[in-house]
Amino acid sequence: MSINEKSRAYGAQKSSIREISAYAGARKAQIGAEKVFDFSLGNPSVPAPDAVRASIERALALPATQLHGYTPASGLPSVREAVAASLSRRFGEGTAAAGDLYLTCGAAASLSITFNAVVNDGDEVIVIAPYFPEYRVWIETSGATCVEVLADPKTFQVDVEAVAAAITPRTKAVVINSPNNPVGSVYSRANLEALASALREACSRLGTQIYLVADEPYREITYGAEVPWVPGVYDRTIVCYSYSKSLSLPGERIGWVLVPPTNPEHDDLLLAVAGAGRKLGFVCAPALFQRVLADCVDCPSDVEAYARNRSALTEGLARLGYEFIEPQGAFYLWVKALEPDAEKFFERARELELLPVPSDSFGCPGWVRVGYCVPYETIVNSMPAWEKLAASYR
Ligand code: PLP
């Protein structure tokens, strides 16, 4: 065949999350939405803040050629300035300057750009399993090999010894995602510091540079846990961010890559980020939503609805005897399957119209992810089905 076989294979590969979500849509049409308990997709159930709408309305008053015109490839300077100022207010003076930021079409583009900016063919990138499945696609298409390292099986914090053991002279980056999808864990400062010193030790022993890629779309969605600022712990950090979750704007595709000024390769990395954006065609993020950022960068995330869902779900499932990891952030609950094969457990759940995502798609057997970014009623009304599911294993 004359077309690109690798790309064709990625197109043909099924995403479990998308498949289950499509099944949920079809099933709802068949039997009624209220009878299907769809916990598959990470689509925020909280509406975007009113300030977003107000900002869009203000922007609509601009002359059309300006409103819809190209911006610089890396984004409008005034917007990057607003984002940088916000980061410096939150994480300390000098955290970021406008020139350290490259605006993107969401975290997907931020991560693709970052991998393309740092890896050479044959390099390795370590991910902490369970992990967001698209990481593998973005890593492999950048020319690197995706190396899975399981998280600590009890706490789901980074297993630092396992990461250290997986590092080779080809290791170019380690990706961390905290608050975590799919587990809901938040990596503690002590865990991140231990990881940072293992990376520093490996870099000096091997004479290499290993970057820590901090994927942080859930940074603001937490239930009291501290989310340490990763560049403050490890200087070779690159931060990937999006407003998909914090401002509930997943369809608008807006986020950024930050190369912190403390990164020793800062200037070259920034050029590589711009070059990767150019190479991938990821230039000039959506202009309207760049402008929205300038107005809404400090809007707090509405975490209350997720907190309420989280309580209802964890209290309900605990009462029924399910084991799970107490989520400290994001909007996912990681529940132990009631048999070793998570796919089989999922099939049994599906018969009761319960639709979580089996853990195999996240690179880890034996669990399911229950996305609780859903209406509160979905959680409450799903409890009898969870009860039947547990009873079917007794
Ligand atoms: N990283 C993680 C951990 C995610 O959960 C997601 C989306 O769900 C992304 C990246 C991609 O985010 P975006 O929609 O901003 O591209």
Short mmCIF file of C-alpha atoms and ligand atoms in Angstrom, two decimals, residues 42 105-109 111 132 135 138 177 181 215 217-218 242 244-245 250 253 332, ligand 1:
data_model
loop_
_atom_site.label_atom_id
_atom_site.label_comp_id
_atom_site.label_asym_id
_atom_site.label_seq_id
_atom_site.Cartn_x
_atom_site.Cartn_y
_atom_site.Cartn_z
CA GLY A 42 -13.64 12.58 30.95
CA CYS A 105 -4.70 23.24 20.96
CA GLY A 106 -5.00 21.59 24.39
CA ALA A 107 -2.82 19.16 26.29
CA ALA A 108 -2.83 16.72 23.36
CA ALA A 109 -0.92 19.24 21.27
CA LEU A 111 2.42 16.76 24.75
CA PHE A 132 -3.64 8.10 29.62
CA TYR A 135 0.62 9.02 25.51
CA TRP A 138 2.25 10.68 20.81
CA ASN A 177 0.39 13.25 35.38
CA ASN A 181 -6.04 10.18 35.07
CA ASP A 215 1.07 16.80 32.18
CA PRO A 217 -4.76 19.36 32.90
CA TYR A 218 -6.28 18.47 36.30
CA SER A 242 -4.82 22.76 29.06
CA SER A 244 -10.14 21.46 28.98
CA LYS A 245 -10.87 20.47 32.56
CA PRO A 250 -12.42 20.53 26.12
CA ARG A 253 -8.78 23.18 22.26
CA TYR A 332 -11.97 9.49 38.24
N1 PLP B 1 -3.62 14.28 29.48
C1 PLP B 1 -4.52 13.70 30.28
C2 PLP B 1 -4.04 13.01 31.50
C3 PLP B 1 -5.88 13.73 29.97
O1 PLP B 1 -6.76 13.15 30.78
C4 PLP B 1 -6.29 14.38 28.78
C5 PLP B 1 -7.71 14.42 28.39
O2 PLP B 1 -8.57 13.80 28.96
C6 PLP B 1 -5.32 14.98 27.99
C7 PLP B 1 -3.99 14.90 28.35
C8 PLP B 1 -5.68 15.68 26.72
O3 PLP B 1 -6.25 16.89 27.07
P1 PLP B 1 -6.81 17.92 25.98
O4 PLP B 1 -8.26 17.61 25.82
O5 PLP B 1 -6.62 19.27 26.58
O6 PLP B 1 -6.06 17.73 24.74
#
